[in-house]
CSV table of C-alpha atoms in Angstrom, one decimal:
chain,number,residue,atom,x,y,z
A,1,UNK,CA,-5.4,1.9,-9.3
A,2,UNK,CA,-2.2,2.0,-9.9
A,3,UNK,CA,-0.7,-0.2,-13.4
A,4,UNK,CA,0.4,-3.7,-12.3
A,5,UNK,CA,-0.4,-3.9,-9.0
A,6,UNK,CA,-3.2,-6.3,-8.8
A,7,UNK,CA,-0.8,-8.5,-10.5
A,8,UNK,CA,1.7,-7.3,-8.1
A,9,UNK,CA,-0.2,-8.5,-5.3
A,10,UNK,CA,-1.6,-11.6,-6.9
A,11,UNK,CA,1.8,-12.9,-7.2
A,12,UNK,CA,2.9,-11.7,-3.4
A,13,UNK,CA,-0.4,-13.4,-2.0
A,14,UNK,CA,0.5,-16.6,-4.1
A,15,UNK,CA,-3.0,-16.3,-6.2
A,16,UNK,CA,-2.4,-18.1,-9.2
A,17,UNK,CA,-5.8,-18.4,-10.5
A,18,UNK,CA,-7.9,-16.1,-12.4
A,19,UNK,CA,-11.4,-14.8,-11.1
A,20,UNK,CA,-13.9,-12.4,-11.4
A,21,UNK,CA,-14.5,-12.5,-8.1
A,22,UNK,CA,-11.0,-12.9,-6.2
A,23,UNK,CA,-9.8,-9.8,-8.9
A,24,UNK,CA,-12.7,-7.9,-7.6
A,25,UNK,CA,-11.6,-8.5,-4.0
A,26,UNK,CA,-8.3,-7.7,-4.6
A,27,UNK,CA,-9.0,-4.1,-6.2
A,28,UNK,CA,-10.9,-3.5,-3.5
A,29,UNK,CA,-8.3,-4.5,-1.1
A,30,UNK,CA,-5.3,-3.0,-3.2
A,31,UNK,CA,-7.7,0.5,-3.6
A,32,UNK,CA,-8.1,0.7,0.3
A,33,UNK,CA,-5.2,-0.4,1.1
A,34,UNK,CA,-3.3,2.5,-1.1
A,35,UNK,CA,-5.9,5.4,0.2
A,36,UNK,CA,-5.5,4.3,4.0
A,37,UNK,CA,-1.6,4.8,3.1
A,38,UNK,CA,-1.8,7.4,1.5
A,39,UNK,CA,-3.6,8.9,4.8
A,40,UNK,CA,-0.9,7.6,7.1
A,41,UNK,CA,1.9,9.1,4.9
A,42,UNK,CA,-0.3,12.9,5.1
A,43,UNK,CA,0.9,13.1,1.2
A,44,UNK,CA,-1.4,11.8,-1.7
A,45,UNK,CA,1.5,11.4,-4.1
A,46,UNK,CA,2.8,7.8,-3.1
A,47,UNK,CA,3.8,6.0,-5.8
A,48,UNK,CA,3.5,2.3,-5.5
A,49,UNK,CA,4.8,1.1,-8.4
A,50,UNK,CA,8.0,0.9,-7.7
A,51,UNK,CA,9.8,-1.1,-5.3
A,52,UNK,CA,10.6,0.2,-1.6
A,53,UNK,CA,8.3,0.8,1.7
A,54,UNK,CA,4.9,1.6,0.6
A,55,UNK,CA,4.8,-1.0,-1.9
A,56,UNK,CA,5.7,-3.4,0.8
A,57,UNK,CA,3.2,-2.4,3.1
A,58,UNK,CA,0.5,-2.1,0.8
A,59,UNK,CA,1.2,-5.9,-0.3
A,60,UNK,CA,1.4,-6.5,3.5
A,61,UNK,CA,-1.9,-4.7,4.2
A,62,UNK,CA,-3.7,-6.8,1.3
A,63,UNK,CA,-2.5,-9.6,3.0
A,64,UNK,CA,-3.8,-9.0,6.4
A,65,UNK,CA,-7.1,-7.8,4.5
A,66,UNK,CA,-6.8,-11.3,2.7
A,67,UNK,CA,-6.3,-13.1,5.9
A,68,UNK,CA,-9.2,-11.3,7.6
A,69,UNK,CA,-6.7,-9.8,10.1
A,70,UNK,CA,-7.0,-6.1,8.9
A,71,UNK,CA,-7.1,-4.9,12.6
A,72,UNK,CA,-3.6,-6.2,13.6
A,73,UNK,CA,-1.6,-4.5,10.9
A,74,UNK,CA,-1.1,-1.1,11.7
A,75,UNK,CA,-0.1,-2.7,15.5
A,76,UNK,CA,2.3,-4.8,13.4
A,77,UNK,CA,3.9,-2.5,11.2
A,78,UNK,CA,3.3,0.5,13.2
A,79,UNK,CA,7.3,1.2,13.0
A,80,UNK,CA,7.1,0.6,9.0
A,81,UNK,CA,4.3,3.0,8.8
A,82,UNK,CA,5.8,5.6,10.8
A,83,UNK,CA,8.8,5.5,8.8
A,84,UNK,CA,6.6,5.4,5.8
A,85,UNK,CA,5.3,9.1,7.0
A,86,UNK,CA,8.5,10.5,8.2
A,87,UNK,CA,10.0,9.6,4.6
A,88,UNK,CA,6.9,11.1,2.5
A,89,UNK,CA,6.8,14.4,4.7
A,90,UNK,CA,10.8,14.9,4.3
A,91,UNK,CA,10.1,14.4,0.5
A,92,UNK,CA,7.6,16.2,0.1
A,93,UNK,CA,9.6,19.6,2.0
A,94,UNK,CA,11.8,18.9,0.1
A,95,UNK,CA,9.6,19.4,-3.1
A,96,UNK,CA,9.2,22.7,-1.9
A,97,UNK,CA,10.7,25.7,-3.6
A,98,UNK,CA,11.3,28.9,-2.1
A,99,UNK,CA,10.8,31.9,-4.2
């Protein structure tokens, strides 16, 4: 996982306790959450640390996981996570370097 996020996310999600458990549930949700992006943006070099679209999305999607609503948020941010893809695939073209 990424530094800071779980805190990050605990802040977003208003969590101001500290627990094994809720920590542990919040990895989880923060690991999915960044691999299932990760997928969705066809790169594996999304960097959530800093602040912009997929560090939004992946607090949003830890939400909905928090919420139990995982299945409505890629209907609810399907413009976001499109965007999300378009932007990562420019990027990473433009990474490329023609000999």
């Amino acid at each position: 996982m990424q530094e800071g996020l779980l805190e990050v996310v605990r802040n977003y999600l208003h969590i101001t306790w500290i627990d094994e458990n809720t920590d542990k549930n919040l990895t989880d949700a923060i690991n999915s959450s960044m691999a299932r992006l990760r997928e969705i943006a066809g790169v594996s070099t999304v960097d959530f640390t800093v602040e912009g679209l997929a560090r939004d999305l992946l607090k949003d999607r830890c939400r909905y996981i928090n919420s139990q609503a995982l299945e409505m948020f890629e209907k609810n941010f399907a413009s976001e996570l499109m965007s999300l893809h378009i932007k990562s695939q420019v990027d990473a073209e433009s990474d490329v370097v023609d000999i």
